[in-house]
Amino acid sequence: MSSTTTALPGNATEPLGNTDTKSVTRYPTPTVGNTVTLYANVSSVLDGDEPRGLRPTFGVCSDGIAIFYPGQVNVLFGDPESGKTMLALAVAVALINAGLRVAIIDLDHNGAPAILDRLIDLGADEDKLRDLAHFRYVDPDDGAHVLEVVGDLLAWGVDFVLVDSLGELIPAFGGASNSPDDYTRVHGLVLKPLAKGGACVVGIDHLAKNTESRAMGATGTAAKKRAVGGSMLRVTVADAFTPGKGGAAHVTIAKDRHGGLRKHRPTGDKEPLAATFTMSGDYDNPWSLIAPAAGERNPTEAAPEADVDAVRALNPAPTSVRDARSRLKWNNQRTATAFRDWKRYRVTHTGGAVTGNTCTACGEVMTLTLDGATTHPTCEEMP
């Protein structure tokens, strides 16, 4: 076979080698000034005209670290009455009072009276709530209504959008919550455009019912977690929320795509503690988002101290979960949790002197020369 060529734009040709049955399609290079940008402006980023590293800036905790990312889709999930919607509304109040543009898409149909009551109880400026330049609320009828709202919010330049809830968003477009294709389609129609427009999007979602799925996260398809570009936070009630009296909830990190929140939080847990959300009956200080102390554990992952002490008291020391379980006569989950915490945080004594802590990654003893580190330099943190 003879070598052939294919015509290219501008009368250029490209040799195709020993093939006379295939052709190659080449598209013209976009001209300067083309309104369609195919690639990122790398120079603009490197020159400092655009942010080089994403960090969370919405929902600021007591230590100045925030929990939600701007220009990304973030998710709060948990059981009913765990405080997830109240937390999102509290963040919205702080932003409204600061003069930012906030919108609430109420797909759960709580209704304007109920939402406004909550916002006011959380300290919202009523004048700003009345002003469409600062706050917009909608209880949409269907998917078409939602799309109209998305277009309006993008034109407005919204800063923060609360979508409550994701479980009702997909059915509004005739889809099924368990379908990855349906979720991806609706995400591309609603959530992604808002985030690409610069808004911090926070979706509220419910926790799955069966034990295995609850450990993974929210209800429905795993596509939900994959689509999160910011933070995905689990909300677990600590003290039941009671009108007029308050309550508290633990907020833990299920996903942090960019690591901007996780790097400021304690290590060692699969879902480290991001913050504790509290509400009180105090009119002047109705809520707070408290950062965890150094080394503070996720309460839902930490073993009770009595269980860790029981493992520690075994003599000789247990060599495995199975060994500890056979001697303590506990179930596997209880034993595994206590054994893990005992091994992770135990100290070794030699002649009455502490010689080291345990690496949280490999479980081996660390010397104190590592200046407070929790892992060996060559070890990775536990997942």
Tab-separated table of C-alpha atoms in Angstrom:
chain	number	residue	atom	x	y	z
A	1	MET	CA	0.000	0.000	0.000
A	2	SER	CA	1.175	3.477	-0.711
A	3	SER	CA	1.396	6.262	1.826
A	4	THR	CA	-1.592	8.580	1.717
A	5	THR	CA	-2.288	12.054	3.034
A	6	THR	CA	-5.343	13.771	4.444
A	7	ALA	CA	-6.259	17.339	3.722
A	8	LEU	CA	-6.063	19.624	6.742
A	9	PRO	CA	-7.320	23.181	7.277
A	10	GLY	CA	-5.244	25.729	5.408
A	11	ASN	CA	-4.309	23.213	2.673
A	12	ALA	CA	-1.881	21.432	5.028
A	13	THR	CA	-1.473	17.694	4.742
A	14	GLU	CA	-0.521	14.951	7.197
A	15	PRO	CA	1.042	11.612	6.183
A	16	LEU	CA	-0.998	8.651	7.353
A	17	GLY	CA	1.540	5.906	6.635
A	18	ASN	CA	0.442	2.583	5.205
A	19	THR	CA	-3.279	3.142	5.232
A	20	ASP	CA	-5.534	4.116	2.392
A	21	THR	CA	-8.821	3.191	4.093
A	22	LYS	CA	-8.840	5.507	7.104
A	23	SER	CA	-9.180	9.239	7.252
A	24	VAL	CA	-8.382	11.669	10.036
A	25	THR	CA	-10.612	14.609	10.880
A	26	ARG	CA	-8.791	17.730	12.042
A	27	TYR	CA	-10.559	20.761	13.445
A	28	PRO	CA	-9.353	24.302	12.849
A	29	THR	CA	-7.378	25.955	15.618
A	30	PRO	CA	-9.590	28.498	17.451
A	31	THR	CA	-8.788	32.014	16.402
A	32	VAL	CA	-7.651	34.664	18.851
A	33	GLY	CA	-10.676	36.254	20.433
A	34	ASN	CA	-12.827	33.149	20.135
A	35	THR	CA	-15.635	33.518	22.694
A	36	VAL	CA	-15.458	29.804	23.539
A	37	THR	CA	-12.567	29.093	25.928
A	38	LEU	CA	-11.340	25.551	25.451
A	39	TYR	CA	-8.618	25.532	28.078
A	40	ALA	CA	-7.809	27.067	31.437
A	41	ASN	CA	-5.787	30.270	31.473
A	42	VAL	CA	-2.713	28.823	33.172
A	43	SER	CA	-0.760	32.089	33.061
A	44	SER	CA	-3.556	33.923	34.828
A	45	VAL	CA	-3.473	31.395	37.654
A	46	LEU	CA	0.322	31.337	37.963
A	47	ASP	CA	0.508	35.139	37.845
A	48	GLY	CA	-1.823	35.379	40.809
A	49	ASP	CA	-4.832	36.759	38.961
A	50	GLU	CA	-6.845	33.716	40.013
A	51	PRO	CA	-6.691	31.644	43.218
A	52	ARG	CA	-4.179	28.762	42.982
A	53	GLY	CA	-5.522	26.711	45.841
A	54	LEU	CA	-9.146	26.265	46.805
A	55	ARG	CA	-9.943	26.770	50.449
A	56	PRO	CA	-13.259	26.875	52.304
A	57	THR	CA	-14.479	30.381	53.126
A	58	PHE	CA	-18.173	29.983	54.055
A	59	GLY	CA	-19.336	28.836	57.495
A	60	VAL	CA	-16.473	30.140	59.613
A	61	CYS	CA	-15.717	28.256	62.846
A	62	SER	CA	-14.415	29.673	66.113
A	63	ASP	CA	-10.802	29.222	64.949
A	64	GLY	CA	-11.327	31.118	61.685
A	65	ILE	CA	-11.408	27.995	59.492
A	66	ALA	CA	-14.507	27.605	57.317
A	67	ILE	CA	-16.339	24.415	56.320
A	68	PHE	CA	-17.816	25.167	52.849
A	69	TYR	CA	-16.069	25.959	49.563
A	70	PRO	CA	-17.047	28.809	47.218
A	71	GLY	CA	-17.635	27.874	43.602
A	72	GLN	CA	-18.226	24.238	44.569
A	73	VAL	CA	-21.047	21.872	45.441
A	74	ASN	CA	-20.962	21.035	49.168
A	75	VAL	CA	-23.254	18.607	51.025
A	76	LEU	CA	-24.570	18.228	54.574
A	77	PHE	CA	-26.158	14.872	55.347
A	78	GLY	CA	-27.577	13.174	58.408
A	79	ASP	CA	-30.637	11.741	60.097
A	80	PRO	CA	-33.887	13.721	60.443
A	81	GLU	CA	-33.687	16.404	63.142
A	82	SER	CA	-29.909	16.056	63.392
A	83	GLY	CA	-29.488	19.802	62.845
A	84	LYS	CA	-28.198	19.781	59.263
A	85	THR	CA	-30.751	22.274	57.905
A	86	MET	CA	-30.371	24.513	60.969
A	87	LEU	CA	-26.605	24.553	60.449
A	88	ALA	CA	-26.997	25.545	56.794
A	89	LEU	CA	-29.528	28.244	57.724
A	90	ALA	CA	-27.182	29.575	60.425
A	91	VAL	CA	-24.417	29.970	57.836
A	92	ALA	CA	-26.925	31.665	55.521
A	93	VAL	CA	-27.829	34.133	58.294
A	94	ALA	CA	-24.196	35.109	58.808
A	95	LEU	CA	-23.839	35.772	55.082
A	96	ILE	CA	-27.120	37.689	54.767
A	97	ASN	CA	-26.159	39.917	57.675
A	98	ALA	CA	-22.752	40.485	56.055
A	99	GLY	CA	-24.467	41.786	52.913
A	100	LEU	CA	-23.884	38.805	50.629
A	101	ARG	CA	-26.463	37.438	48.195
A	102	VAL	CA	-28.180	34.343	49.577
A	103	ALA	CA	-30.870	32.099	48.072
A	104	ILE	CA	-32.825	29.155	49.446
A	105	ILE	CA	-34.401	26.594	47.109
A	106	ASP	CA	-36.908	24.839	49.369
A	107	LEU	CA	-37.666	21.552	47.595
A	108	ASP	CA	-38.785	19.992	50.891
A	109	HIS	CA	-41.644	22.517	50.891
A	110	ASN	CA	-41.097	23.696	54.456
A	111	GLY	CA	-42.750	26.931	53.394
A	112	ALA	CA	-41.684	30.569	53.666
A	113	PRO	CA	-43.221	31.156	57.142
A	114	ALA	CA	-41.278	28.265	58.702
A	115	ILE	CA	-37.985	29.155	57.008
A	116	LEU	CA	-38.279	32.842	57.864
A	117	ASP	CA	-39.044	32.011	61.493
A	118	ARG	CA	-35.897	29.913	61.686
A	119	LEU	CA	-33.774	32.585	60.035
A	120	ILE	CA	-35.015	35.240	62.447
A	121	ASP	CA	-34.457	32.939	65.449
A	122	LEU	CA	-30.889	32.489	64.195
A	123	GLY	CA	-30.389	36.251	64.175
A	124	ALA	CA	-31.127	37.317	60.596
A	125	ASP	CA	-31.532	41.038	59.855
A	126	GLU	CA	-35.220	41.361	58.932
A	127	ASP	CA	-34.598	44.348	56.670
A	128	LYS	CA	-32.168	42.304	54.594
A	129	LEU	CA	-34.617	39.399	54.437
A	130	ARG	CA	-37.166	41.764	52.888
A	131	ASP	CA	-34.644	42.996	50.303
A	132	LEU	CA	-34.406	40.963	47.073
A	133	ALA	CA	-30.942	42.423	46.615
A	134	HIS	CA	-29.781	40.301	49.581
A	135	PHE	CA	-32.138	37.346	49.947
A	136	ARG	CA	-34.330	35.231	47.708
A	137	TYR	CA	-36.494	32.278	48.719
A	138	VAL	CA	-38.412	29.898	46.470
A	139	ASP	CA	-40.631	26.858	46.992
A	140	PRO	CA	-40.492	25.545	43.402
A	141	ASP	CA	-43.365	23.729	41.747
A	142	ASP	CA	-41.346	21.493	39.413
A	143	GLY	CA	-38.123	21.102	37.477
A	144	ALA	CA	-38.998	23.821	34.985
A	145	HIS	CA	-39.502	26.251	37.867
A	146	VAL	CA	-36.123	25.238	39.311
A	147	LEU	CA	-34.357	25.887	36.007
A	148	GLU	CA	-35.945	29.324	35.772
A	149	VAL	CA	-34.685	30.083	39.271
A	150	VAL	CA	-31.171	28.884	38.393
A	151	GLY	CA	-31.065	31.268	35.436
A	152	ASP	CA	-32.222	34.161	37.605
A	153	LEU	CA	-29.699	33.406	40.366
A	154	LEU	CA	-26.829	33.246	37.885
A	155	ALA	CA	-27.831	36.587	36.400
A	156	TRP	CA	-28.108	38.026	39.923
A	157	GLY	CA	-24.639	36.810	40.920
A	158	VAL	CA	-25.717	34.772	43.947
A	159	ASP	CA	-23.017	34.017	46.554
A	160	PHE	CA	-24.620	31.187	48.549
A	161	VAL	CA	-27.378	28.753	47.566
A	162	LEU	CA	-29.018	26.306	49.954
A	163	VAL	CA	-30.777	23.397	48.207
A	164	ASP	CA	-33.037	21.524	50.625
A	165	SER	CA	-33.101	18.701	49.805
A	166	LEU	CA	-31.206	16.693	47.193
A	167	GLY	CA	-33.624	13.825	47.758
A	168	GLU	CA	-36.440	15.937	46.306
A	169	LEU	CA	-34.380	17.564	43.546
A	170	ILE	CA	-34.057	14.492	41.315
A	171	PRO	CA	-37.789	13.573	41.371
A	172	ALA	CA	-38.612	17.181	40.434
A	173	PHE	CA	-37.020	16.370	37.071
A	174	GLY	CA	-38.708	12.978	36.759
A	175	GLY	CA	-35.632	11.040	37.857
A	176	ALA	CA	-34.883	8.400	40.475
A	177	SER	CA	-32.583	9.152	43.417
A	178	ASN	CA	-30.915	5.746	43.059
A	179	SER	CA	-30.000	6.294	39.412
A	180	PRO	CA	-26.467	7.604	38.804
A	181	ASP	CA	-27.460	8.791	35.335
A	182	ASP	CA	-30.460	10.729	36.655
A	183	TYR	CA	-28.433	12.319	39.431
A	184	THR	CA	-25.601	13.277	37.083
A	185	ARG	CA	-28.098	14.801	34.631
A	186	VAL	CA	-29.847	16.924	37.265
A	187	HIS	CA	-26.560	17.862	38.910
A	188	GLY	CA	-25.450	19.220	35.540
A	189	LEU	CA	-28.673	21.174	35.119
A	190	VAL	CA	-28.910	22.740	38.581
A	191	LEU	CA	-26.011	22.369	41.003
A	192	LYS	CA	-23.030	22.505	38.663
A	193	PRO	CA	-24.081	25.716	36.831
A	194	LEU	CA	-24.614	27.518	40.164
A	195	ALA	CA	-21.197	26.428	41.402
A	196	LYS	CA	-19.467	27.332	38.129
A	197	GLY	CA	-21.143	30.712	38.395
A	198	GLY	CA	-19.177	31.250	41.605
A	199	ALA	CA	-21.741	30.360	44.253
A	200	CYS	CA	-21.140	28.237	47.309
A	201	VAL	CA	-23.809	25.565	46.839
A	202	VAL	CA	-24.885	23.563	49.901
A	203	GLY	CA	-27.192	20.608	49.373
A	204	ILE	CA	-29.005	18.939	52.252
A	205	ASP	CA	-29.309	15.164	52.066
A	206	HIS	CA	-30.611	12.334	54.208
A	207	LEU	CA	-28.701	9.429	55.671
A	208	ALA	CA	-29.227	5.951	54.282
A	209	LYS	CA	-31.182	3.477	56.405
A	210	ASN	CA	-29.237	0.213	56.311
A	211	THR	CA	-26.068	-0.081	58.383
A	212	GLU	CA	-23.600	-0.565	55.534
A	213	SER	CA	-24.980	2.324	53.484
A	214	ARG	CA	-25.078	4.624	56.530
A	215	ALA	CA	-21.359	4.112	56.946
A	216	MET	CA	-20.835	5.229	53.342
A	217	GLY	CA	-23.015	8.329	53.571
A	218	ALA	CA	-26.198	9.756	52.128
A	219	THR	CA	-29.100	7.943	50.510
A	220	GLY	CA	-29.244	7.076	46.833
A	221	THR	CA	-26.531	6.659	44.257
A	222	ALA	CA	-22.794	6.887	44.933
A	223	ALA	CA	-22.727	9.479	42.140
A	224	LYS	CA	-23.771	12.013	44.775
A	225	LYS	CA	-20.464	11.681	46.589
A	226	ARG	CA	-18.426	11.660	43.388
A	227	ALA	CA	-20.073	14.897	42.261
A	228	VAL	CA	-19.119	16.815	45.416
A	229	GLY	CA	-16.398	19.307	44.524
A	230	GLY	CA	-16.141	20.893	47.960
A	231	SER	CA	-16.882	19.316	51.333
A	232	MET	CA	-19.298	16.552	52.259
A	233	LEU	CA	-20.064	16.685	55.969
A	234	ARG	CA	-21.954	14.269	58.207
A	235	VAL	CA	-24.136	15.856	60.921
A	236	THR	CA	-24.838	13.736	64.008
A	237	VAL	CA	-26.986	14.990	66.861
A	238	ALA	CA	-25.231	15.258	70.228
A	239	ASP	CA	-27.989	16.968	72.229
A	240	ALA	CA	-31.481	16.932	70.720
A	241	PHE	CA	-32.540	20.290	69.308
A	242	THR	CA	-35.452	21.704	71.296
A	243	PRO	CA	-37.252	24.972	70.396
A	244	GLY	CA	-36.247	27.728	72.787
A	245	LYS	CA	-33.604	25.583	74.480
A	246	GLY	CA	-31.134	24.747	71.733
A	247	GLY	CA	-29.099	21.635	71.096
A	248	ALA	CA	-25.814	20.465	69.595
A	249	ALA	CA	-24.543	18.364	66.704
A	250	HIS	CA	-21.169	17.004	65.666
A	251	VAL	CA	-20.040	17.813	62.120
A	252	THR	CA	-17.527	15.352	60.656
A	253	ILE	CA	-15.669	15.226	57.346
A	254	ALA	CA	-16.856	12.489	54.984
A	255	LYS	CA	-15.149	14.086	51.964
A	256	ASP	CA	-12.942	17.116	51.429
A	257	ARG	CA	-11.814	17.098	47.815
A	258	HIS	CA	-9.265	19.897	48.201
A	259	GLY	CA	-8.145	19.201	51.769
A	260	GLY	CA	-8.517	22.821	52.829
A	261	LEU	CA	-10.632	21.891	55.852
A	262	ARG	CA	-9.161	18.499	56.706
A	263	LYS	CA	-5.608	19.824	57.028
A	264	HIS	CA	-6.711	22.038	59.929
A	265	ARG	CA	-8.537	19.283	61.809
A	266	PRO	CA	-7.376	16.456	64.106
A	267	THR	CA	-6.072	13.327	62.416
A	268	GLY	CA	-6.575	9.670	63.187
A	269	ASP	CA	-10.293	9.191	62.546
A	270	LYS	CA	-11.821	8.042	59.285
A	271	GLU	CA	-14.197	11.015	59.489
A	272	PRO	CA	-12.397	13.644	61.579
A	273	LEU	CA	-14.354	16.200	63.568
A	274	ALA	CA	-14.815	19.427	61.594
A	275	ALA	CA	-16.854	21.379	64.158
A	276	THR	CA	-19.554	21.216	66.783
A	277	PHE	CA	-22.689	23.175	65.918
A	278	THR	CA	-24.558	24.489	68.952
A	279	MET	CA	-27.758	26.436	69.421
A	280	SER	CA	-28.852	28.169	72.611
A	281	GLY	CA	-31.811	30.116	73.896
A	282	ASP	CA	-29.633	33.229	73.996
A	283	TYR	CA	-31.150	35.890	71.732
A	284	ASP	CA	-27.845	37.762	71.401
A	285	ASN	CA	-25.805	34.646	70.607
A	286	PRO	CA	-28.218	32.072	69.175
A	287	TRP	CA	-25.687	29.718	67.581
A	288	SER	CA	-22.023	28.891	67.245
A	289	LEU	CA	-19.729	26.696	65.185
A	290	ILE	CA	-16.988	25.507	67.526
A	291	ALA	CA	-13.701	24.191	66.157
A	292	PRO	CA	-12.341	20.961	67.690
A	293	ALA	CA	-9.426	21.090	70.090
A	294	ALA	CA	-6.102	19.578	69.025
A	295	GLY	CA	-6.413	15.807	69.125
A	296	GLU	CA	-10.179	15.871	69.741
A	297	ARG	CA	-11.832	12.701	68.478
A	298	ASN	CA	-14.925	12.110	66.405
A	299	PRO	CA	-17.229	10.937	69.231
A	300	THR	CA	-18.958	8.421	66.973
A	301	GLU	CA	-15.648	6.688	66.172
A	302	ALA	CA	-13.898	6.857	69.544
A	303	ALA	CA	-14.129	3.868	71.861
A	304	PRO	CA	-15.352	4.473	75.440
A	305	GLU	CA	-12.432	5.018	77.796
A	306	ALA	CA	-13.596	2.062	79.914
A	307	ASP	CA	-13.288	-0.237	76.890
A	308	VAL	CA	-9.803	1.010	76.057
A	309	ASP	CA	-8.814	0.545	79.712
A	310	ALA	CA	-10.112	-3.039	79.588
A	311	VAL	CA	-7.936	-3.807	76.557
A	312	ARG	CA	-4.983	-2.091	78.215
A	313	ALA	CA	-5.428	-4.205	81.334
A	314	LEU	CA	-5.038	-7.494	79.455
A	315	ASN	CA	-1.824	-9.278	80.436
A	316	PRO	CA	-0.117	-10.208	78.287
A	317	ALA	CA	-1.054	-7.449	75.862
A	318	PRO	CA	-3.358	-8.640	73.058
A	319	THR	CA	-1.769	-9.318	69.708
A	320	SER	CA	-4.914	-8.955	67.585
A	321	VAL	CA	-8.615	-8.131	67.667
A	322	ARG	CA	-9.383	-11.846	67.690
A	323	ASP	CA	-7.091	-12.353	70.687
A	324	ALA	CA	-8.720	-9.488	72.610
A	325	ARG	CA	-12.212	-10.610	71.674
A	326	SER	CA	-11.681	-14.170	72.896
A	327	ARG	CA	-10.496	-12.886	76.268
A	328	LEU	CA	-12.988	-10.053	76.752
A	329	LYS	CA	-16.014	-11.922	75.348
A	330	TRP	CA	-17.203	-8.834	73.416
A	331	ASN	CA	-18.658	-8.596	69.922
A	332	ASN	CA	-16.288	-7.921	67.061
A	333	GLN	CA	-17.214	-4.249	66.485
A	334	ARG	CA	-16.779	-3.251	70.112
A	335	THR	CA	-13.508	-5.123	70.383
A	336	ALA	CA	-12.130	-3.759	67.115
A	337	THR	CA	-12.888	-0.150	68.068
A	338	ALA	CA	-11.331	-0.474	71.528
A	339	PHE	CA	-8.319	-2.400	70.198
A	340	ARG	CA	-7.722	0.211	67.488
A	341	ASP	CA	-7.786	3.097	69.952
A	342	TRP	CA	-5.603	1.234	72.431
A	343	LYS	CA	-3.032	0.474	69.746
A	344	ARG	CA	-3.211	3.903	68.184
A	345	TYR	CA	-2.780	5.971	71.317
A	346	ARG	CA	-0.946	3.683	73.743
A	347	VAL	CA	2.382	4.739	75.266
A	348	THR	CA	5.300	2.488	76.008
A	349	HIS	CA	6.920	2.575	79.448
A	350	THR	CA	10.492	1.515	80.164
A	351	GLY	CA	11.627	1.751	83.739
A	352	GLY	CA	8.755	4.103	84.506
A	353	ALA	CA	9.634	6.561	81.711
A	354	VAL	CA	7.527	7.172	78.618
A	355	THR	CA	9.605	6.355	75.549
A	356	GLY	CA	7.123	6.998	72.767
A	357	ASN	CA	3.602	7.179	71.318
A	358	THR	CA	2.062	4.965	68.688
A	359	CYS	CA	2.095	5.912	65.000
A	360	THR	CA	-1.534	6.381	63.915
A	361	ALA	CA	-0.733	4.782	60.543
A	362	CYS	CA	1.297	1.665	61.314
A	363	GLY	CA	0.698	1.225	65.053
A	364	GLU	CA	4.389	1.014	65.911
A	365	VAL	CA	6.028	3.037	68.675
A	366	MET	CA	7.307	6.522	67.811
A	367	THR	CA	10.109	8.280	69.632
A	368	LEU	CA	9.480	11.661	71.217
A	369	THR	CA	12.069	13.257	68.927
A	370	LEU	CA	9.388	13.647	66.275
A	371	ASP	CA	8.188	16.855	67.926
A	372	GLY	CA	4.536	15.997	68.413
A	373	ALA	CA	3.997	14.228	65.090
A	374	THR	CA	1.324	11.519	65.034
A	375	THR	CA	2.869	9.382	62.271
A	376	HIS	CA	6.319	8.291	61.164
A	377	PRO	CA	7.592	10.455	58.270
A	378	THR	CA	7.457	7.427	55.950
A	379	CYS	CA	3.921	6.399	56.952
A	380	GLU	CA	0.668	7.610	55.517
A	381	GLU	CA	-2.242	8.651	57.722
A	382	MET	CA	-4.872	5.988	58.250
A	383	PRO	CA	-7.843	6.325	55.822
